Short mmCIF file of C-alpha atoms and ligand atoms in Angstrom, two decimals:
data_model
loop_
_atom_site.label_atom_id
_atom_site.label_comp_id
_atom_site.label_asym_id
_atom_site.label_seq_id
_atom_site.Cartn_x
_atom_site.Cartn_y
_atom_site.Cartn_z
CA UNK A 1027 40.78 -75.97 -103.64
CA UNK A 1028 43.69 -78.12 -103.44
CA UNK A 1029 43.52 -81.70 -103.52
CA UNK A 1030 45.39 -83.33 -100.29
CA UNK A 1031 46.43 -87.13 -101.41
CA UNK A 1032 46.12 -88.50 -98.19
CA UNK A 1033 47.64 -91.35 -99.35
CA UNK A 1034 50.92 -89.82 -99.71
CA UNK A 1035 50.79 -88.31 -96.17
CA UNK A 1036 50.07 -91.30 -94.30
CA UNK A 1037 52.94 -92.86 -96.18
CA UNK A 1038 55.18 -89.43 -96.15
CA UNK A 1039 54.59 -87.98 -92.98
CA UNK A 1040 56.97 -90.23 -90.62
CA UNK A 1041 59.88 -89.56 -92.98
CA UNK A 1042 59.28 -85.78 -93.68
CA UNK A 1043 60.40 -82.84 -91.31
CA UNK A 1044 57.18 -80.96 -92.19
CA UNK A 1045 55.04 -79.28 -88.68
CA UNK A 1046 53.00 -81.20 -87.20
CA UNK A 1047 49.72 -79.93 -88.17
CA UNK A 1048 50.19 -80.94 -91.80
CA UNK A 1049 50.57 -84.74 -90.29
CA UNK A 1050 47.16 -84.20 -88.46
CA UNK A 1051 45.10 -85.60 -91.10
CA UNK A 1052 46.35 -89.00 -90.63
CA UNK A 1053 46.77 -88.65 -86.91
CA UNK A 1054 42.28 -88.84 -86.97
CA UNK A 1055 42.04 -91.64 -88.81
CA UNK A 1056 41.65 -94.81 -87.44
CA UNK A 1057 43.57 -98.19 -88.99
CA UNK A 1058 40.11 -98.84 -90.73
CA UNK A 1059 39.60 -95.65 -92.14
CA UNK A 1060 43.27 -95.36 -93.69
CA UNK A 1061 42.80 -98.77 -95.37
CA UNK A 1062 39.24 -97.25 -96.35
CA UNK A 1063 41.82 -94.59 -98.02
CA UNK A 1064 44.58 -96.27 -99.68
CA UNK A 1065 42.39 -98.56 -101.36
CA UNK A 1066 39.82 -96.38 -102.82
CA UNK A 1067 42.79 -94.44 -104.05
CA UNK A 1068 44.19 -97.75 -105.18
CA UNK A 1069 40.40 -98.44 -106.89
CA UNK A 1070 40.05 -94.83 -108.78
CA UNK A 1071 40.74 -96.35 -112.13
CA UNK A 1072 38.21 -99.19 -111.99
CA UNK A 1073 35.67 -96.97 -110.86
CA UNK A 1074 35.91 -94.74 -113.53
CA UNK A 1075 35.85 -98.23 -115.78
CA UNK A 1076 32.39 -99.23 -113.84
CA UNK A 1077 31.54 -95.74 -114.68
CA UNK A 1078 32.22 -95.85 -118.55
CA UNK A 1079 30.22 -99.31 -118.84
CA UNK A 1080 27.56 -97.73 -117.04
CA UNK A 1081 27.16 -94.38 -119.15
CA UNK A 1082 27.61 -96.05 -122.71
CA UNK A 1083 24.10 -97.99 -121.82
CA UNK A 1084 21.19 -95.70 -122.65
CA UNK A 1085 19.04 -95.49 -119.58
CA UNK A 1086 16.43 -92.53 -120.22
CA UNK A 1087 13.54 -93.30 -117.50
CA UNK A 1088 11.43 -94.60 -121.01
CA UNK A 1089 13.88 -96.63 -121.73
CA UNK A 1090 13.04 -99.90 -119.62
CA UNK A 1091 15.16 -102.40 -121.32
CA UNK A 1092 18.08 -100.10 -120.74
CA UNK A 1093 17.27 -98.79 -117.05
CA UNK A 1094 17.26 -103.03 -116.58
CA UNK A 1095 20.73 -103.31 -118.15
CA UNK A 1096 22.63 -100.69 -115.72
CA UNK A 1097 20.27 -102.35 -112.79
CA UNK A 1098 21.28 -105.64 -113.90
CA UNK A 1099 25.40 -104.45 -113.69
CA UNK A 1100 24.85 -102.73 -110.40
CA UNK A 1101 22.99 -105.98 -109.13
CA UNK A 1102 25.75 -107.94 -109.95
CA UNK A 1103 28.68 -105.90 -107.70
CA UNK A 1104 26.00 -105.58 -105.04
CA UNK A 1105 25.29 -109.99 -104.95
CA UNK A 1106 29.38 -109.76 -105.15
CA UNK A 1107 29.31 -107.83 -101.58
CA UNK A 1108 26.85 -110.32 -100.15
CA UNK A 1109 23.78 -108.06 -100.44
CA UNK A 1110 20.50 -109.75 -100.86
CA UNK A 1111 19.24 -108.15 -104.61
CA UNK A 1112 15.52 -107.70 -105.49
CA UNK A 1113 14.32 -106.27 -108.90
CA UNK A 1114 11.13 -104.65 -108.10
CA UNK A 1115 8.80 -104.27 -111.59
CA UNK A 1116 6.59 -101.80 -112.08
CA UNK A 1117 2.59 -102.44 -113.56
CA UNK A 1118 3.25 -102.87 -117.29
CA UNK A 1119 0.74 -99.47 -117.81
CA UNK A 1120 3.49 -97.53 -115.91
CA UNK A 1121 5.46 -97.95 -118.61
CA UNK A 1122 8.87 -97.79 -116.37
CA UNK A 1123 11.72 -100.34 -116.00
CA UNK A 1124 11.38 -100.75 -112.06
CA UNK A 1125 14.11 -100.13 -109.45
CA UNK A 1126 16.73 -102.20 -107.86
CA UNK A 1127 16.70 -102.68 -103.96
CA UNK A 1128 19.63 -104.94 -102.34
CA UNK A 1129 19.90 -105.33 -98.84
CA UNK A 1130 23.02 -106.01 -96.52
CA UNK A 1131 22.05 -107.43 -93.10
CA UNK A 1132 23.47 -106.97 -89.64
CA UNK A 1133 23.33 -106.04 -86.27
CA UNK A 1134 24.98 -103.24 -85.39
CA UNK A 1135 25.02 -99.81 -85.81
CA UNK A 1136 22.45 -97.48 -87.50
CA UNK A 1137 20.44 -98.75 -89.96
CA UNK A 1138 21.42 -96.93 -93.27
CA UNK A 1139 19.64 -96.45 -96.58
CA UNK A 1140 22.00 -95.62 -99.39
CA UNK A 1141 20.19 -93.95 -102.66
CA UNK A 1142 20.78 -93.88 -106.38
CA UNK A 1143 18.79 -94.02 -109.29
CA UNK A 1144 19.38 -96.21 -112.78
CA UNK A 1145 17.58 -93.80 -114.94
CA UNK A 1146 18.84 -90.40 -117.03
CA UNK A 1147 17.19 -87.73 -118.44
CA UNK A 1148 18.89 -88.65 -121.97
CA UNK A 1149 16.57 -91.01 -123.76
CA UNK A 1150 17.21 -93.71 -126.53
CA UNK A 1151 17.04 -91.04 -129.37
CA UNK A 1152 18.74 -88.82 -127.76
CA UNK A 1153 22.08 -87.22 -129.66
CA UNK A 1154 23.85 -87.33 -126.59
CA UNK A 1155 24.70 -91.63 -125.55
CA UNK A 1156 28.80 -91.70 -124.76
CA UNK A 1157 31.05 -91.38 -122.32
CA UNK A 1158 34.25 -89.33 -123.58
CA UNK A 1159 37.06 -88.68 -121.22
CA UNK A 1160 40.04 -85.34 -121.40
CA UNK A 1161 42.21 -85.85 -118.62
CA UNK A 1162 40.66 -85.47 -115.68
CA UNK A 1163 37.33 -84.57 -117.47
CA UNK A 1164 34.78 -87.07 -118.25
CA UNK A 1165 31.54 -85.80 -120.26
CA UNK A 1166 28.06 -87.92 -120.96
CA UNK A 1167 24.90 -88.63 -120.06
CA UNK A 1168 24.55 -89.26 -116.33
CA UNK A 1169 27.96 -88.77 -115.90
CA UNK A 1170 27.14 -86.83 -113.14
CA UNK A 1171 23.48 -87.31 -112.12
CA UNK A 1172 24.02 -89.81 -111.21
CA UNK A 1173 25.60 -92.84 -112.49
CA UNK A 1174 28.98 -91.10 -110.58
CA UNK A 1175 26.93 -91.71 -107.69
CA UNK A 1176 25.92 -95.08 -107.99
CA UNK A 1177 29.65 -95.61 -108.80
CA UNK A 1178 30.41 -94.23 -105.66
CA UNK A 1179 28.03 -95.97 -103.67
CA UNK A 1180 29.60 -99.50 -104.75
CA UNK A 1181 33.32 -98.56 -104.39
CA UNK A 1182 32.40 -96.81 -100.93
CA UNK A 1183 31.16 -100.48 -99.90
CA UNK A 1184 33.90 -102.24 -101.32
CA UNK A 1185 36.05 -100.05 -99.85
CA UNK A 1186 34.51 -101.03 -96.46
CA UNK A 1187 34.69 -104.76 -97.35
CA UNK A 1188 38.22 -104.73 -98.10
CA UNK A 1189 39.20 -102.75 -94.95
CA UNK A 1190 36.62 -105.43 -93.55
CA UNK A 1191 34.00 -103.90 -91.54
CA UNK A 1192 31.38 -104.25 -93.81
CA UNK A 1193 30.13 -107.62 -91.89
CA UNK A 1194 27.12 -106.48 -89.17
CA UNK A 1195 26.36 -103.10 -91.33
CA UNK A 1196 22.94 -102.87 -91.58
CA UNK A 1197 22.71 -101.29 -95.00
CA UNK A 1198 20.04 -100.93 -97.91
CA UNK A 1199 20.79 -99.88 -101.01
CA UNK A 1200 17.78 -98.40 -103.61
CA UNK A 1201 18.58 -97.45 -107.21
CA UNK A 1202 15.69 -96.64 -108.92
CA UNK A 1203 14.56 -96.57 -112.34
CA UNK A 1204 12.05 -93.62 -112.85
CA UNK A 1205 13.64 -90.80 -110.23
CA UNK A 1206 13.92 -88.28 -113.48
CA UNK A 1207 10.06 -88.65 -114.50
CA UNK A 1208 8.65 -90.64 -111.90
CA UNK A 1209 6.09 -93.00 -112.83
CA UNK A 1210 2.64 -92.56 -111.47
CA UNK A 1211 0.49 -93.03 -109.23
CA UNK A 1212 3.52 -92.00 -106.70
CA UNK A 1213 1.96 -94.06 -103.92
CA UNK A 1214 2.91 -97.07 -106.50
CA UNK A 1215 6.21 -96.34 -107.86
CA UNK A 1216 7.93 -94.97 -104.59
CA UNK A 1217 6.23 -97.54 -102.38
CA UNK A 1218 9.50 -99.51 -101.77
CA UNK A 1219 11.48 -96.71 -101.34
CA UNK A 1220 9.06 -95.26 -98.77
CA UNK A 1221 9.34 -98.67 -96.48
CA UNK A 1222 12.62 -98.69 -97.05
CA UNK A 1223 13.09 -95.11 -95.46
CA UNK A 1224 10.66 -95.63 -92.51
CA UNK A 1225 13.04 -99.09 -91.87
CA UNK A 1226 16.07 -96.82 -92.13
CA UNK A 1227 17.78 -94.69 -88.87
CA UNK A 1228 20.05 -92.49 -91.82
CA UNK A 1229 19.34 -91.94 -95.60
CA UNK A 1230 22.02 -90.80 -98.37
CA UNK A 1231 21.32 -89.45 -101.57
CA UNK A 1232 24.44 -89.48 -103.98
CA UNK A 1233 23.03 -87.10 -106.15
CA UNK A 1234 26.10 -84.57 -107.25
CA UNK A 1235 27.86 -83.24 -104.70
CA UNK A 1236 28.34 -78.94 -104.72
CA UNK A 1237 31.65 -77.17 -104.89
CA UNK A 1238 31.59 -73.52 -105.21
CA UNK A 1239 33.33 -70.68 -104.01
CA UNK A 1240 35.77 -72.96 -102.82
CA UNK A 1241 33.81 -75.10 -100.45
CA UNK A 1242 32.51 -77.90 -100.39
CA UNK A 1243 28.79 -78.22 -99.65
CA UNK A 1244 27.14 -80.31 -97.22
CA UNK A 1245 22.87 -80.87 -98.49
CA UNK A 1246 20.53 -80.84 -95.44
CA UNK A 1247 17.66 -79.94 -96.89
CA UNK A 1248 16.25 -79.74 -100.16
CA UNK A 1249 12.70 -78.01 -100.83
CA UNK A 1250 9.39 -80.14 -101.54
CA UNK A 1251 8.20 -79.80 -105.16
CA UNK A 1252 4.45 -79.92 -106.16
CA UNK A 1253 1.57 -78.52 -108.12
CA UNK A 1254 -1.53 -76.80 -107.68
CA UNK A 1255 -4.51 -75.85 -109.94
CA UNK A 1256 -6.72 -72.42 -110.16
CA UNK A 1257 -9.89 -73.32 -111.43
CA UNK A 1258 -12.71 -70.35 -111.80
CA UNK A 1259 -16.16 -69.70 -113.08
CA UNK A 1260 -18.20 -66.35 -113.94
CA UNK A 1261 -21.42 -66.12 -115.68
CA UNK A 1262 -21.02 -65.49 -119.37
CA UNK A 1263 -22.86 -62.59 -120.89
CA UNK A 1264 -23.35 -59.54 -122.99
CA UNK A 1265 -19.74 -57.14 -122.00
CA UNK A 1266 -21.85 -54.14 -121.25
CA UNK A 1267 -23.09 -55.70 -118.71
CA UNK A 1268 -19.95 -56.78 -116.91
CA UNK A 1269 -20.08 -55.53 -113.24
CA UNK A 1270 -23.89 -55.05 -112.92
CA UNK A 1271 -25.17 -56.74 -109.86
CA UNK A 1272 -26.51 -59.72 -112.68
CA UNK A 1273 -23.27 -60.26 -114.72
CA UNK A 1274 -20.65 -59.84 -111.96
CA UNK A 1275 -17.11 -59.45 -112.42
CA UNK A 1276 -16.39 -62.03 -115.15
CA UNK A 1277 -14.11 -65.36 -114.57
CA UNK A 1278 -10.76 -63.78 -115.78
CA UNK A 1279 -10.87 -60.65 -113.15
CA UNK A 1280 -11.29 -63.16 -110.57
CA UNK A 1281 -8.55 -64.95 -111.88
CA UNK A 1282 -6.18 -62.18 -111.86
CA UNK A 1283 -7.59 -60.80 -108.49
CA UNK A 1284 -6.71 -64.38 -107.18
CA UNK A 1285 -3.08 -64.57 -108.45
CA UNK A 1286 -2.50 -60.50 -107.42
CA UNK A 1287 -3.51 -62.27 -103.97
CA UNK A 1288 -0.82 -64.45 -103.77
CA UNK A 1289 1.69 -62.65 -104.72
CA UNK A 1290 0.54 -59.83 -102.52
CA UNK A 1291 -0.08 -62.04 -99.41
CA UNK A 1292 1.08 -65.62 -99.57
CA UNK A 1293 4.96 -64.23 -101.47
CA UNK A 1294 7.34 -63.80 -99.15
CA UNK A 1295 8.55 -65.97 -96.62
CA UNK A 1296 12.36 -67.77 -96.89
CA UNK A 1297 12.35 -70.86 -99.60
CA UNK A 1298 8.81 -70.34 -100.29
CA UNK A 1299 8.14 -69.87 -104.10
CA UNK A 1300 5.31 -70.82 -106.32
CA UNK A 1301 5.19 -70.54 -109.77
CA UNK A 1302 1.63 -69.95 -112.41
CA UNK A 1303 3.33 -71.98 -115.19
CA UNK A 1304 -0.33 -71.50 -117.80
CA UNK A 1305 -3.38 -70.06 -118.00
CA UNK A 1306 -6.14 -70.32 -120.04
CA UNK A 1307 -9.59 -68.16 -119.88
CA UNK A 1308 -12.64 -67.21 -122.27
CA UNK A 1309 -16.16 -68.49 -123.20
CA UNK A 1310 -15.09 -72.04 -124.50
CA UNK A 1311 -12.35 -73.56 -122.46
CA UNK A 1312 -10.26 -76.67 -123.36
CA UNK A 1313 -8.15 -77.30 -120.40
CA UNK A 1314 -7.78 -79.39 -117.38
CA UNK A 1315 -5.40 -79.51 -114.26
CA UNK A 1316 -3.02 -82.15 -115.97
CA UNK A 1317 -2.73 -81.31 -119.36
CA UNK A 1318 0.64 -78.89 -120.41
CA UNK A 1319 -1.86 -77.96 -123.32
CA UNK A 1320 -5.07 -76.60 -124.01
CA UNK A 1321 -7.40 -74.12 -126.37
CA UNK A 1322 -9.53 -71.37 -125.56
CA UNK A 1323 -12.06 -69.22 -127.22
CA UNK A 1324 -13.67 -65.85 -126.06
CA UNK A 1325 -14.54 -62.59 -127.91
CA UNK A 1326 -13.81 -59.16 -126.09
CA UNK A 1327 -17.17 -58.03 -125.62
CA UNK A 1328 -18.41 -61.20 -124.17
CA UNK A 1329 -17.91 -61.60 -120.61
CA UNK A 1330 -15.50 -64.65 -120.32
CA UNK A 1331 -17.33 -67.78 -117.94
CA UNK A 1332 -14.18 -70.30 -116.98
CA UNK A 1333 -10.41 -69.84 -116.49
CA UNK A 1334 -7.91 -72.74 -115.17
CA UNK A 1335 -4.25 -71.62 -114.03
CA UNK A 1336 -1.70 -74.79 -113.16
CA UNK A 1337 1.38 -73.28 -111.16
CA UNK A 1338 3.83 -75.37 -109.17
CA UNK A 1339 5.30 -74.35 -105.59
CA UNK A 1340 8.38 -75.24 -103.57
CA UNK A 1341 8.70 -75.54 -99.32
CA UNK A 1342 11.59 -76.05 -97.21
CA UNK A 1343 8.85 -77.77 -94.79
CA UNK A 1344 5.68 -79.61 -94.71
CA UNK A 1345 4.31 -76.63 -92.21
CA UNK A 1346 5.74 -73.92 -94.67
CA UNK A 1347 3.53 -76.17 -97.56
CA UNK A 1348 0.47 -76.39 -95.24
CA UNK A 1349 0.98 -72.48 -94.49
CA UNK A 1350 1.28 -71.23 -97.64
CA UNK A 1351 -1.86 -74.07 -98.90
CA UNK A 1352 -4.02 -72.64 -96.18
CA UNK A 1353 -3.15 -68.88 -97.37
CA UNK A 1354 -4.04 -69.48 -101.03
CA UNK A 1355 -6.95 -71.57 -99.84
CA UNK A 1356 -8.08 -67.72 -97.99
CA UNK A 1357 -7.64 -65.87 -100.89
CA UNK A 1358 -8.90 -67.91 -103.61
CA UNK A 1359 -12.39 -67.72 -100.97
CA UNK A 1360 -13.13 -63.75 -101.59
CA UNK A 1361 -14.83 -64.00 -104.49
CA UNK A 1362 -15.47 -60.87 -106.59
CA UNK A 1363 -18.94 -60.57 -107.55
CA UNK A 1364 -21.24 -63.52 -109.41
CA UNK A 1365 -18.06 -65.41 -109.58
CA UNK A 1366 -16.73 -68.89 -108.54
CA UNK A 1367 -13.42 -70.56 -107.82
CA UNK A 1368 -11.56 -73.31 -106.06
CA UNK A 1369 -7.95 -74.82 -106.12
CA UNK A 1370 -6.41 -77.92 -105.86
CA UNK A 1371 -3.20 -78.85 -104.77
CA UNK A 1372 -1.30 -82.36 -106.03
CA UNK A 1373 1.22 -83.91 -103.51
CA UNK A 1374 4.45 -85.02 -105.27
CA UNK A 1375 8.01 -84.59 -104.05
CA UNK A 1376 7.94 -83.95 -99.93
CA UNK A 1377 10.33 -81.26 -98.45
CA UNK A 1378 13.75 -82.61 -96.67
CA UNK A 1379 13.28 -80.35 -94.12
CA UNK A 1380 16.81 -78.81 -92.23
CA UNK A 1381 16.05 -81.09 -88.82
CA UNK A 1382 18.54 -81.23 -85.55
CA UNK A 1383 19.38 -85.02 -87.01
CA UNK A 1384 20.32 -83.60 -90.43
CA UNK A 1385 22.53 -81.05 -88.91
CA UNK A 1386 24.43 -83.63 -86.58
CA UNK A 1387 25.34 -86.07 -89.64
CA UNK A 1388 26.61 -82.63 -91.53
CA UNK A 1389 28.37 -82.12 -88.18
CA UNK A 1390 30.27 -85.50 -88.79
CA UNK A 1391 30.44 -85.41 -92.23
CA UNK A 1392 32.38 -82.06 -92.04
CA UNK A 1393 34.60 -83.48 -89.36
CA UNK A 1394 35.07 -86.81 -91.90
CA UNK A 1395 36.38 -84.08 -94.49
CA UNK A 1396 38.55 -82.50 -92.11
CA UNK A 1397 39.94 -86.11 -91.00
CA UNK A 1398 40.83 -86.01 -94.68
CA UNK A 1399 42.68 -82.98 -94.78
CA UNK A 1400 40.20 -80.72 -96.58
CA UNK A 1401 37.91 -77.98 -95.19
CA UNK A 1402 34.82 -77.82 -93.34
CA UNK A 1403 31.89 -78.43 -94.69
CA UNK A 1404 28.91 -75.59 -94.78
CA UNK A 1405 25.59 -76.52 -95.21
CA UNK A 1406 24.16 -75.99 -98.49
CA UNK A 1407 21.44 -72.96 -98.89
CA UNK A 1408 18.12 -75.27 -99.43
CA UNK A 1409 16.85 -72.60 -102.75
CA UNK A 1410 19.62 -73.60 -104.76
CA UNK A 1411 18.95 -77.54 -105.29
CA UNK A 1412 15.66 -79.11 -106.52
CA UNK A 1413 13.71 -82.33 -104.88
CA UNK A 1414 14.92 -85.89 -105.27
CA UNK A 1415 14.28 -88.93 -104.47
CA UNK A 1416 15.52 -88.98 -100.92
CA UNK A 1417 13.03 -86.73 -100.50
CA UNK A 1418 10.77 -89.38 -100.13
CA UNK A 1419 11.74 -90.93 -97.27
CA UNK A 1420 13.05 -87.56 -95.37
CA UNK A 1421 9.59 -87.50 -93.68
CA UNK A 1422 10.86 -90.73 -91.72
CA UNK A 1423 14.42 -90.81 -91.53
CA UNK A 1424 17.81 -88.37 -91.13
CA UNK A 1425 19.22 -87.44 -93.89
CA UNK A 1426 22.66 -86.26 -96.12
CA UNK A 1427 21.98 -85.36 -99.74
CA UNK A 1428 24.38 -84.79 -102.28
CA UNK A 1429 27.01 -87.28 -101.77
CA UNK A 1430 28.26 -87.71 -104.71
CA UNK A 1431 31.40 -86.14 -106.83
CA UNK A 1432 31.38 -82.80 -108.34
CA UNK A 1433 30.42 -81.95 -111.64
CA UNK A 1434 28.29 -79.78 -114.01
CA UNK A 1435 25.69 -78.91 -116.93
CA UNK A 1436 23.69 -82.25 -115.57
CA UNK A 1437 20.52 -82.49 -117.48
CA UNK A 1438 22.50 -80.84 -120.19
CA UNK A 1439 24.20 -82.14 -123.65
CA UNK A 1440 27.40 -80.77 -121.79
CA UNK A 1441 27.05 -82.97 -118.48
CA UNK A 1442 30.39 -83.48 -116.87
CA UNK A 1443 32.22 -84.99 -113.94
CA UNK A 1444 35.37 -84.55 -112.73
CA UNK A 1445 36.93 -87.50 -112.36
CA UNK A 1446 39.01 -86.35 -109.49
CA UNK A 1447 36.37 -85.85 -107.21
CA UNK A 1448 35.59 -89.55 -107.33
CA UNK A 1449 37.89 -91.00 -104.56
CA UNK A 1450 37.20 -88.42 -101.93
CA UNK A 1451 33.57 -89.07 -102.30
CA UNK A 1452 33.93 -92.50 -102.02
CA UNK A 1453 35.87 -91.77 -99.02
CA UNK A 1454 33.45 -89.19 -97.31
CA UNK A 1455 30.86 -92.43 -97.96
CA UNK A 1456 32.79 -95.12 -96.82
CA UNK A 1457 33.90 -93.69 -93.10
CA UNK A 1458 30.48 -91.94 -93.02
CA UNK A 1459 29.25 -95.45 -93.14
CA UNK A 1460 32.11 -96.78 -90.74
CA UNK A 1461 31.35 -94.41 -88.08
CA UNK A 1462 27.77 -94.49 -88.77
CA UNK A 1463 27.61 -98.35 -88.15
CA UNK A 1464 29.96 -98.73 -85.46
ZN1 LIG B 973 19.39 -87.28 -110.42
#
């Protein structure tokens, strides 16, 4: 894809004897909007400096001291743009370094919930802690996801203060500190997030943005994320015995007949998947619903009594989720013979679902992108990204995810960004904003 400088056609164009189309691009942007332009191009450099200072502080989500320091840097630019800051701490047995919430009041406009997060995926002993930059290549952890995004999420409203319509925006910002491994209960450490998403008209996540196959992607939708348990009893005894009207079929039959079930009935509709991640079966159990680990004991001619299976699934919807919950629910309910079983399912990241209000601000986000002389904008298939954090607050609010620049191998030792995809992002952002707050 090539990379229009818009800059130089909005200074170019009046002198050059080029057709008119390739003068279009400035033609749709308003006197706002090109100042939004020239000085994020202007801004690149510090950015990337903001950037740097940001990545070279270790901020795993165990890190709290560290998720503090890049909260306390981001707090600072947000105070400088008149946003009212809050640190909000988590309960010390959390063992998480909180969030950052800063709040921009006005009166106009949509209300608009910007999203980030403080935390990484690379903790304090991690080999991987610095930023290192080749040209237009910048590598280290969070680089991309997502301390590009929080980046751009600052420099988008700086942008908007210098070109000054930033006063009357009604704008939120929420960086938080756990969105890589979450601290629980949810209902605690998402709470403010959650209020501030039911408050909010439009939500943006600046996770990574996706450019593939020469587009760029616009994120709709992303796919709810949770777990669910298989837990089944038989009646233990002698393995001659085993389906005699008194022994029955034994817990580990049942347990298979209930998984063939799934996959037989519940597998396939669109962007529904669900996952058995263990299983453990015999005569002397060790395992529970939360626990990665366990033991187990059984001999083969004893007819196994208990068997727990913890799987994971993934919705584009909260009907798809209930559908698919009510279909396990049916099969796990035939039991074979002398045998017991039940599941449980454990609520954690909610689907963004694809709504009419998702599609319209993809609608003007494409047509931003085209005001900047670059393509339309598709929208994103939902199977190809996982939950995040502004999947939270999709239940309540529109939504855009995946605002931020382009990079790869997040969550990876080879995480990188390229740099170049910074100032279009923070455009995209910034007249997003603009239009959205008019
Ligand atoms: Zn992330």
């Amino acid at each position: 894809m090539t990379r229009v400088n818009i800059l130089d056609w909005i200074l170019l164009c009046p002198f050059l004897l080029v057709p008119a189309f390739a003068c279009q691009a400035s033609q749709t942007l308003d006197e706002n909007e090109t100042a939004i332009v020239a000085w994020s191009e202007a801004h690149t450099g510090e950015a990337i400096e903001l950037l740097e200072r940001l990545v070279n502080i270790n901020s795993g989500s165990l890190n709290q001291q560290g998720v503090k320091d890049v909260g306390a840097i981001l707090r600072t630019q947000l105070d400088s743009l008149g946003f009212e800051t809050r640190w909000v701490d988590m309960p010390v047995d959390m063992e998480r370094g909180g969030h950052l919430f800063g709040e921009h009041r006005g009166d106009r406009g949509k209300k608009l919930l910007l999203i980030g997060h403080l935390d990484t995926v690379f903790e304090a002993d991690d080999a991987f802690q610095t930023f290192s930059r080749e040209g237009s290549n910048a590598t280290g952890p969070g680089v991309e996801d997502m301390k590009s995004g929080d980046v751009i999420i600052i420099y988008a409203l700086k942008a908007l203060q210098h070109a000054g319509v930033l006063d009357g925006a009604q704008i939120m910002v929420a960086f938080t500190g756990d969105e890589e491994s979450s601290g629980k209960p949810l209902s605690v450490s998402r709470k403010d997030l959650i209020e501030a998403g039911q408050w909010a008209d439009v939500a943006l996540g600046f996770e990574p943005g996706i450019e593939r196959d020469g587009k760029e992607w616009a994120t709709i939708s992303r796919r709810s994320s949770s777990n669910w348990c298989l837990e089944v009893t038989g009646k233990q005894a002698h393995s001659a015995g085993i389906f005699n009207e008194q022994t029955g079929a034994g817990a580990i039959f049942e347990a298979a007949r209930i998984l063939n079930g799934f996959y037989a009935e519940v597998r396939g509709e669109q962007y529904l998947t669900f996952n058995a991640g263990t299983i453990l079966g015999g005569t002397e159990v060790d395992a529970d619903c939360t626990t990665p680990e366990g033991r187990t004991f059984g001999k083969t001619n004893v007819v196994p009594n208990r068997v727990v299976v913890r799987g994971a699934m993934r919705t584009i919807s909260q009907q798809q989720l209930d559908r698919a919950r009510e279909a396990m629910r049916a099969v796990v309910a035939r039991n074979l013979p002398v045998t017991d079983a039940s599941i449980t399912f454990e609520d954690s990241y909610p689907a963004m679902a694809p709504t009419e209000g998702n599609r319209q601000l993809r609608n003007m986000l494409s047509q931003i992108n085209q005001d900047l002389g670059r393509d339309e904008m598709p929208v994103l298939d939902a199977s190809v990204r996982g939950a995040a954090d502004i999947s939270f607050v999709a239940p309540y609010t529109d939504g855009l995810a995946g605002m931020g620049a382009y990079g790869k191998g997040g969550h990876t030792p080879n995480e990188s960004l390229d740099l170049d995809s910074i100032p279009i992002a923070i455009q995209r952002a910034a007249i997003l904003i603009y239009r959205l707050s008019r």
